[in-house]
Tab-separated table of N, CA and C in Angstrom:
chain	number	residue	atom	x	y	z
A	1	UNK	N	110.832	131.267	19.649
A	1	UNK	CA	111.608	130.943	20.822
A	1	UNK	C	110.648	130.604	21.957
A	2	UNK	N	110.768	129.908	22.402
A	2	UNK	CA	109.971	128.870	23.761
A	2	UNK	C	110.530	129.598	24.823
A	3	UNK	N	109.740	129.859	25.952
A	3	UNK	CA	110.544	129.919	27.329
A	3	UNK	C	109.875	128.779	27.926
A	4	UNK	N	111.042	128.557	29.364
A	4	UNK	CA	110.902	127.688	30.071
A	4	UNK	C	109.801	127.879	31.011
A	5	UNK	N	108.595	127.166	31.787
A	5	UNK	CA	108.565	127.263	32.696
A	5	UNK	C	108.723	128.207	33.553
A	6	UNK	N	109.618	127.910	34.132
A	6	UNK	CA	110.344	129.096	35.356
A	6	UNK	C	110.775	130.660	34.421
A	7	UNK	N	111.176	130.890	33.197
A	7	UNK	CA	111.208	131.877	32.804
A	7	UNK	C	109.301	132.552	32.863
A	8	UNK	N	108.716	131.755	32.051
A	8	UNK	CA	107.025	131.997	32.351
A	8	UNK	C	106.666	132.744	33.590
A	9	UNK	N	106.748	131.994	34.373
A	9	UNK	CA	106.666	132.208	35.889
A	9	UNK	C	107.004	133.687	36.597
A	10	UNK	N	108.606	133.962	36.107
A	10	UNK	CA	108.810	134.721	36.265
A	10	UNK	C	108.504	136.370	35.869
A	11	UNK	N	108.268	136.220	34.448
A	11	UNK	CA	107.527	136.890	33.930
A	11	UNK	C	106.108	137.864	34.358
A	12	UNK	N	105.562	136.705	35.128
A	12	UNK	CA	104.355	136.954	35.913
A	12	UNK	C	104.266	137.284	37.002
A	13	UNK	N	105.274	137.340	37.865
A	13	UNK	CA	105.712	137.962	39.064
A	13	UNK	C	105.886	139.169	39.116
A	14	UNK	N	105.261	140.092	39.729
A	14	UNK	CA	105.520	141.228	39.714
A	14	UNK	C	106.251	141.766	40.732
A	15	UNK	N	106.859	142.634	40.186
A	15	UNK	CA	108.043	143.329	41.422
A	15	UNK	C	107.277	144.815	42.003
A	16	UNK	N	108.103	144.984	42.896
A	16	UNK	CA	107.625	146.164	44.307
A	16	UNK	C	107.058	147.345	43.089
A	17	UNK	N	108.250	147.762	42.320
A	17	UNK	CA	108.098	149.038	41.379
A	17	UNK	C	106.614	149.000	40.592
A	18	UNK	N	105.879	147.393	40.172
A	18	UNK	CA	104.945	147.183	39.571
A	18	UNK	C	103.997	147.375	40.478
A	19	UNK	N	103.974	146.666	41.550
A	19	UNK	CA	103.025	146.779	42.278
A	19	UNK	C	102.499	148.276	42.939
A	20	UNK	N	103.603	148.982	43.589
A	20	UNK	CA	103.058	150.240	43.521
A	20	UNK	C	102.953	151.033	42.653
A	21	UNK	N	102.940	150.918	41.378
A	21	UNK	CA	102.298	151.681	40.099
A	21	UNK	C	101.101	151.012	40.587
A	22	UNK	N	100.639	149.845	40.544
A	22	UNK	CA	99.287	149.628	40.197
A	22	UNK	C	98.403	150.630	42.052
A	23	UNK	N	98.877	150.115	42.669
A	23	UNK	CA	98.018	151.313	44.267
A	23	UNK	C	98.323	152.227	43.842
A	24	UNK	N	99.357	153.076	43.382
A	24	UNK	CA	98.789	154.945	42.987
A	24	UNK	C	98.212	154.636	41.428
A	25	UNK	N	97.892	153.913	40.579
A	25	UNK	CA	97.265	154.075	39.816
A	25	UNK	C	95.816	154.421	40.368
A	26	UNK	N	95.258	153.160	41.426
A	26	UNK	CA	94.053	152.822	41.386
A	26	UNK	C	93.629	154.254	42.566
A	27	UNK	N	94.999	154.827	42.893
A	27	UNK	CA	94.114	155.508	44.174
A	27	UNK	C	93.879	156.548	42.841
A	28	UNK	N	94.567	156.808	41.931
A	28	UNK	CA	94.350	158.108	41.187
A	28	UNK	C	92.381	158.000	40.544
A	29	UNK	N	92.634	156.242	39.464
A	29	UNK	CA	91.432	155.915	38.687
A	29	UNK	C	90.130	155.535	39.652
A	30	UNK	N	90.692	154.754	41.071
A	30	UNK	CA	89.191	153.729	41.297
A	30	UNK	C	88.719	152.865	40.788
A	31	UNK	N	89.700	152.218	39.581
A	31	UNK	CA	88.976	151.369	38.514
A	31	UNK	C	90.050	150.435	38.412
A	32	UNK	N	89.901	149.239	38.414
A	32	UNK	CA	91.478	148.235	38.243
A	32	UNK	C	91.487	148.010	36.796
A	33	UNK	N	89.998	148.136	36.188
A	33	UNK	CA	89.916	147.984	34.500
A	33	UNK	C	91.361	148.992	33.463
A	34	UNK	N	90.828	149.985	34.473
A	34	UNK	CA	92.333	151.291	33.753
A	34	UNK	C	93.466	151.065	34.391
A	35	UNK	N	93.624	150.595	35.463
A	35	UNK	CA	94.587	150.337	35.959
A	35	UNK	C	95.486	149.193	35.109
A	36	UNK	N	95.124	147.958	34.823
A	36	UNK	CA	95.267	147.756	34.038
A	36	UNK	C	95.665	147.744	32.597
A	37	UNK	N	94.789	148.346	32.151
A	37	UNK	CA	95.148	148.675	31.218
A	37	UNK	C	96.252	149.720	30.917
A	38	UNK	N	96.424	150.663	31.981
A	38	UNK	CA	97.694	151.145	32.150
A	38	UNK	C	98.704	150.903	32.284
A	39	UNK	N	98.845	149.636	32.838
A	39	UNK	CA	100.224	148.980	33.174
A	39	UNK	C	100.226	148.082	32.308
A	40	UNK	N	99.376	147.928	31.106
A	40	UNK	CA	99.757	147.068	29.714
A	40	UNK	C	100.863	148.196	29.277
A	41	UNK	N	100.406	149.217	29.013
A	41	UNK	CA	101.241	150.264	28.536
A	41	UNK	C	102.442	150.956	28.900
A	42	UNK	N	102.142	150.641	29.732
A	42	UNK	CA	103.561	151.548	30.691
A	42	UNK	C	104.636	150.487	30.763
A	43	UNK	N	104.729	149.211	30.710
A	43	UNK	CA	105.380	147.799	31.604
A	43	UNK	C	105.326	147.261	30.140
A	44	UNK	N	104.650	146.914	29.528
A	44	UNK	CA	104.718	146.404	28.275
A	44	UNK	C	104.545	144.609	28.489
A	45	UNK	N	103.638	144.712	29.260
A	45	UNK	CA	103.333	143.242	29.609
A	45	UNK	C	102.197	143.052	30.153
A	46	UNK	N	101.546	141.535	30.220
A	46	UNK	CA	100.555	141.266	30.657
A	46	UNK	C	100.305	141.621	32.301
A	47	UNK	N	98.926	142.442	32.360
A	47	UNK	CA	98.859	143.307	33.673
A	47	UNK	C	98.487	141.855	35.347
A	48	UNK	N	98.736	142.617	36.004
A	48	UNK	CA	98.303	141.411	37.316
A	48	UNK	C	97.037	140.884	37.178
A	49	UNK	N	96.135	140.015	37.641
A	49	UNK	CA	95.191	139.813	37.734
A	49	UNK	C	94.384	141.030	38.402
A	50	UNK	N	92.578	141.256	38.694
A	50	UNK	CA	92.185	142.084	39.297
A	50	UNK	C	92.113	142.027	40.766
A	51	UNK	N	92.238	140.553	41.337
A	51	UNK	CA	92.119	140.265	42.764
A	51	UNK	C	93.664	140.683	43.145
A	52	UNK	N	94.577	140.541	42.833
A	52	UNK	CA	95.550	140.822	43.121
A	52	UNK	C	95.650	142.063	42.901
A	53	UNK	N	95.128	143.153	42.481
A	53	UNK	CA	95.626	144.950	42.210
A	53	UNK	C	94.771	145.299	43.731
A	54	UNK	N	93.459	144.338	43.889
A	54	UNK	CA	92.963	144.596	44.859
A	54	UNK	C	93.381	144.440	46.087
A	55	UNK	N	93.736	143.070	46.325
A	55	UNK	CA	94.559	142.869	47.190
A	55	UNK	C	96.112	143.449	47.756
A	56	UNK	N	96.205	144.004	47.052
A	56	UNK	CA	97.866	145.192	47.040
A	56	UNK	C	97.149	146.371	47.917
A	57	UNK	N	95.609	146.876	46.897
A	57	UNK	CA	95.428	148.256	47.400
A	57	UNK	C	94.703	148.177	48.595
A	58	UNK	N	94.499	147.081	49.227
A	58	UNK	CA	93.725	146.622	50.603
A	58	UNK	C	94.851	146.581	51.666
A	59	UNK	N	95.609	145.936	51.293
A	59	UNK	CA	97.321	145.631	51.893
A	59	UNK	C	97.439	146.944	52.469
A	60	UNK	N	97.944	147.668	50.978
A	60	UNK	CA	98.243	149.490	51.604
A	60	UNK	C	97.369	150.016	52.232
A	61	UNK	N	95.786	149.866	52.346
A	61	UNK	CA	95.280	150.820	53.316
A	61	UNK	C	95.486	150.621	54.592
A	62	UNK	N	95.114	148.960	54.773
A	62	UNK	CA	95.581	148.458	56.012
A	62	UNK	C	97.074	148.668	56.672
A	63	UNK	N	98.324	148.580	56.114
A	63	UNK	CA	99.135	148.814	56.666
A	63	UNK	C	100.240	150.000	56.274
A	64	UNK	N	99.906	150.176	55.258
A	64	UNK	CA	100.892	151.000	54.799
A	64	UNK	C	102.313	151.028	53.870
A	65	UNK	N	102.202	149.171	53.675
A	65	UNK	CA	103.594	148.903	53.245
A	65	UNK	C	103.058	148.059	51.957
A	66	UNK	N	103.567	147.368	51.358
A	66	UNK	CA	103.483	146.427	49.961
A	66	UNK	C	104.340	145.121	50.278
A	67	UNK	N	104.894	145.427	51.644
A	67	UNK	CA	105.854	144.182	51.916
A	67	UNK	C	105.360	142.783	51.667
A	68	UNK	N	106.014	141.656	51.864
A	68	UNK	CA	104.893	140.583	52.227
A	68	UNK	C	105.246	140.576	53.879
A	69	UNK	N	103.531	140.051	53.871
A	69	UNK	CA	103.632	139.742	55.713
A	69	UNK	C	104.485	138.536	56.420
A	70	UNK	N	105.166	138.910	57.253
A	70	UNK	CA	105.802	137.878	58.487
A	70	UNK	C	105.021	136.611	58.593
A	71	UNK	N	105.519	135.673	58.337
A	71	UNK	CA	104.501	135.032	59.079
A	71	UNK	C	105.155	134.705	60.552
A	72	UNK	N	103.761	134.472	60.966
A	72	UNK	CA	103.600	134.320	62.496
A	72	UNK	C	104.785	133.185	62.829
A	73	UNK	N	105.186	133.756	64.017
A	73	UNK	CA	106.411	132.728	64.170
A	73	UNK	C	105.660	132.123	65.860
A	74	UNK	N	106.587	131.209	66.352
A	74	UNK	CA	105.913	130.499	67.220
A	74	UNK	C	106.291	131.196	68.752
A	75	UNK	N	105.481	131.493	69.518
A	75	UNK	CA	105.881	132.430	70.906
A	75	UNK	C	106.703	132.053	71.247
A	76	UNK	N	107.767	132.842	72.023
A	76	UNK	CA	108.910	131.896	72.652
A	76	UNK	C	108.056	132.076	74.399
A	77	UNK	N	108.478	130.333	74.585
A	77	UNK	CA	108.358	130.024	76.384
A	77	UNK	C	108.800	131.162	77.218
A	78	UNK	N	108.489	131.035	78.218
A	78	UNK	CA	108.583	132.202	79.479
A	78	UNK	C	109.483	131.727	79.936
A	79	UNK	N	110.447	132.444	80.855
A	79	UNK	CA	111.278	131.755	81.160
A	79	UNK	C	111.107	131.190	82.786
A	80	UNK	N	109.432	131.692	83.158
A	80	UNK	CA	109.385	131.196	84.742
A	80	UNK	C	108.685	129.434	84.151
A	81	UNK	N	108.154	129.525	82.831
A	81	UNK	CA	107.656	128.139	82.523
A	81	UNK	C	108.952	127.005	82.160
A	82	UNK	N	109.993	127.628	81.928
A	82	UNK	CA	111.481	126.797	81.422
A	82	UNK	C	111.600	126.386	82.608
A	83	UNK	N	111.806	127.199	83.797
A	83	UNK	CA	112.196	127.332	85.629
A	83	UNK	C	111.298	125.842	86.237
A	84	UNK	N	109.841	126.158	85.896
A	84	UNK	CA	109.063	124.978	86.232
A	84	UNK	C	109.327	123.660	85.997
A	85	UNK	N	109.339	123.822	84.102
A	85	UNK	CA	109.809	122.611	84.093
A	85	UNK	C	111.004	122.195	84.216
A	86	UNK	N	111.912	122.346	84.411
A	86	UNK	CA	113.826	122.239	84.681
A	86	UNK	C	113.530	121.540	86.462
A	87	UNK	N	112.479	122.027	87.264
A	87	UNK	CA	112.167	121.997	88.478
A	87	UNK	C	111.859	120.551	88.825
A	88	UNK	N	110.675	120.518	88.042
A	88	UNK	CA	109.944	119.409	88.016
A	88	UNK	C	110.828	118.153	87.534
A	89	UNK	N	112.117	118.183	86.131
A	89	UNK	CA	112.254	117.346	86.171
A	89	UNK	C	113.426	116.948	86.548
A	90	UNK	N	114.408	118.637	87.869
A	90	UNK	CA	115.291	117.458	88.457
A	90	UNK	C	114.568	116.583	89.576
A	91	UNK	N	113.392	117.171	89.980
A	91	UNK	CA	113.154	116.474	91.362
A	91	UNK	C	112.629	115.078	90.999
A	92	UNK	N	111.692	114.087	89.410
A	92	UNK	CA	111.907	113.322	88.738
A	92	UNK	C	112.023	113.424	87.490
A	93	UNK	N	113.341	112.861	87.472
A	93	UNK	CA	113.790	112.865	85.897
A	93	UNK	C	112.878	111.654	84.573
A	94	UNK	N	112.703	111.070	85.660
A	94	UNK	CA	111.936	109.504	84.898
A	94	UNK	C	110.947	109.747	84.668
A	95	UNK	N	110.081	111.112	84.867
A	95	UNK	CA	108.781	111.379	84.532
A	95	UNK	C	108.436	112.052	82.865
A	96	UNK	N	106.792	111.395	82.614
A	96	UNK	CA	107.124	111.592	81.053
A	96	UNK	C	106.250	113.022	80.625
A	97	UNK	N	107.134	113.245	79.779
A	97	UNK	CA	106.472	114.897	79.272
A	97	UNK	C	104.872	115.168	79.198
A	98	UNK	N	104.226	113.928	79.228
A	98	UNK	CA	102.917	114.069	78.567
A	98	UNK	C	102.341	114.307	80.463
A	99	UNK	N	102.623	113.439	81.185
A	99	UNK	CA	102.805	113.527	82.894
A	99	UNK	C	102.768	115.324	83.281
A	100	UNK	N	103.779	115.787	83.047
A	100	UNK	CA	104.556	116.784	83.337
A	100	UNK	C	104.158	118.099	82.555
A	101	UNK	N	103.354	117.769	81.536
A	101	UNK	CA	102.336	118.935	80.826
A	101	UNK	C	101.219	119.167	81.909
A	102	UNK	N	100.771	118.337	82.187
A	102	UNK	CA	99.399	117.992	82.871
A	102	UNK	C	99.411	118.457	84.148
A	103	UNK	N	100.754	118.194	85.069
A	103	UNK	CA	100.930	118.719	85.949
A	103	UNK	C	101.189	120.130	86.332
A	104	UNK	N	102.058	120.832	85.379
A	104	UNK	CA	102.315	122.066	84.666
A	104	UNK	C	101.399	122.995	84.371
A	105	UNK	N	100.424	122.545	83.917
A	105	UNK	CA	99.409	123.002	82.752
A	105	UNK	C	100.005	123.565	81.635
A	106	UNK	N	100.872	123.128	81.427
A	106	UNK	CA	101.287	123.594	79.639
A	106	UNK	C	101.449	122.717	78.672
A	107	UNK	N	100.884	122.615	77.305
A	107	UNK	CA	101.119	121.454	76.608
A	107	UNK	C	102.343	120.743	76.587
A	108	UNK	N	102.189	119.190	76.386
A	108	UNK	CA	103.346	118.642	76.445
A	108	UNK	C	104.286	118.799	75.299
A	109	UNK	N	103.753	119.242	74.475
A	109	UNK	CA	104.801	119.472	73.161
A	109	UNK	C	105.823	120.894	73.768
A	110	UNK	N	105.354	121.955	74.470
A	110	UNK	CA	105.773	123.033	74.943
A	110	UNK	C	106.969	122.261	76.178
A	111	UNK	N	107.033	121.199	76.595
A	111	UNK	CA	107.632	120.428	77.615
A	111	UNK	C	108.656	119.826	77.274
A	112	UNK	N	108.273	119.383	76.379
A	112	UNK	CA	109.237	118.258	75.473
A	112	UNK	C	110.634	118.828	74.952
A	113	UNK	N	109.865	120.167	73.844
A	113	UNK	CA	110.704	121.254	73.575
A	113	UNK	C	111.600	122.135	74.307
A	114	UNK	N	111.161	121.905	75.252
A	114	UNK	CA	111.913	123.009	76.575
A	114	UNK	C	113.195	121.779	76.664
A	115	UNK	N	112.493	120.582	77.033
A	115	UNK	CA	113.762	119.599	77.634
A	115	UNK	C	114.928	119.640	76.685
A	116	UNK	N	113.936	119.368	74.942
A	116	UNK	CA	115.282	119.025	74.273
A	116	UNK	C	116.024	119.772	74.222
A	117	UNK	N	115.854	121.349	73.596
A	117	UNK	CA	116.184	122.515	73.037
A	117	UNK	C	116.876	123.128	73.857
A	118	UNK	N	116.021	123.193	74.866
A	118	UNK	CA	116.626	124.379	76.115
A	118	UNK	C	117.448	123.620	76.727
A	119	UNK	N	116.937	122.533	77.529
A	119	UNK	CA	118.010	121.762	78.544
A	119	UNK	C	118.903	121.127	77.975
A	120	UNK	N	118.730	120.714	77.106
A	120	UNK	CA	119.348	119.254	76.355
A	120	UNK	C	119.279	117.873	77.254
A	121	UNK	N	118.109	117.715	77.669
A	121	UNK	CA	117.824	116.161	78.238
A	121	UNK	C	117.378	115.378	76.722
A	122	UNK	N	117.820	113.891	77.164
A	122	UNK	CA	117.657	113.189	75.944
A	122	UNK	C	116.754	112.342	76.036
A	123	UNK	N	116.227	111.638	75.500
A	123	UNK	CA	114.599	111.051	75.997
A	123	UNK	C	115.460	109.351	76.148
A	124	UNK	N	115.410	109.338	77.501
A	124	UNK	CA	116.384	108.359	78.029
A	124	UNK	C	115.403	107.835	79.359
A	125	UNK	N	114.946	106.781	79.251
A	125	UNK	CA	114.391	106.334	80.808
A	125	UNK	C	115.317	104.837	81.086
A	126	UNK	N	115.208	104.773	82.730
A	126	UNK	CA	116.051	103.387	83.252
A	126	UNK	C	115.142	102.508	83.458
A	127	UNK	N	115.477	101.542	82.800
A	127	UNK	CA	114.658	100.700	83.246
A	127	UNK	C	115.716	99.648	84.159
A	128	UNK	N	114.097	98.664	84.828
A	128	UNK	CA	115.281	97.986	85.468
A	128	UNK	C	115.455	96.367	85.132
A	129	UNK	N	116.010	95.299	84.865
A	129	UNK	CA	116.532	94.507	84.142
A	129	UNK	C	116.523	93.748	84.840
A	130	UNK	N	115.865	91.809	84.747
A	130	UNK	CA	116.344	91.048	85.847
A	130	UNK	C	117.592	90.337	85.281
A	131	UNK	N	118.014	89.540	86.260
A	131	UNK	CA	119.230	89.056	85.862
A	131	UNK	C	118.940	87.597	85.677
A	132	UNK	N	119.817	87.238	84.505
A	132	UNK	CA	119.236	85.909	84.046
A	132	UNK	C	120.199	84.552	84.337
């Protein structure tokens, strides 16, 4: 019988219950060789790699958990920097974000984002048109 792929895969993934067998294994042995080889036996399957038993038992000293980490999410704006720019662009609206970073001192991508997201301004300038 063949497995798929994604059955493979899965296979090789280890879950929370595996992973902390292998950190109180290693805090018991010190050795990922027995560690290992312990969790051939116990699990009845091919054991984690050794960078990875390591990397678990580095995880736990450092934090305490086996979770995976958060990743970093993006700061949210201040709201006296929203105030600024909302300021700046009723007094001109026709002015362009990259302008209005500079003046600010905050990147213009941080500007842009404020307008769309926060304000809901639409990236709309007048121009003016001769008549023909």
């Amino acid at each position: 019988m063949t497995n798929s792929p994604l059955e493979a895969l899965l296979n090789k993934m280890s879950s929370m219950q595996e992973k902390a067998y292998c950190v109180f294994e290693y805090a018991k042995t010190s050795l990922v060789t027995v560690v290992q080889r312990h969790f051939r036996t116990n699990f009845r399957k091919e054991p984690p790699h050794r960078h990875n038993i390591s990397r678990w038992v580095k995880q736990f000293q450092d934090t305490g958990c086996l979770c995976k980490n958060k990743s970093p999410r993006r700061k949210e704006t201040k709201p006296e920097v929203i105030e600024r720019i909302s300021d700046s662009f009723l007094r001109s609206p026709s002015k362009s974000t990259r302008r209005a970073g500079a003046e600010l001192a905050v990147p213009y991508t941080t500007a842009w984002r404020v307008l769309r997201k926060r304000l809901q301004f639409k990236p709309y300038r007048y121009q003016m048109w001769s008549r023909l």
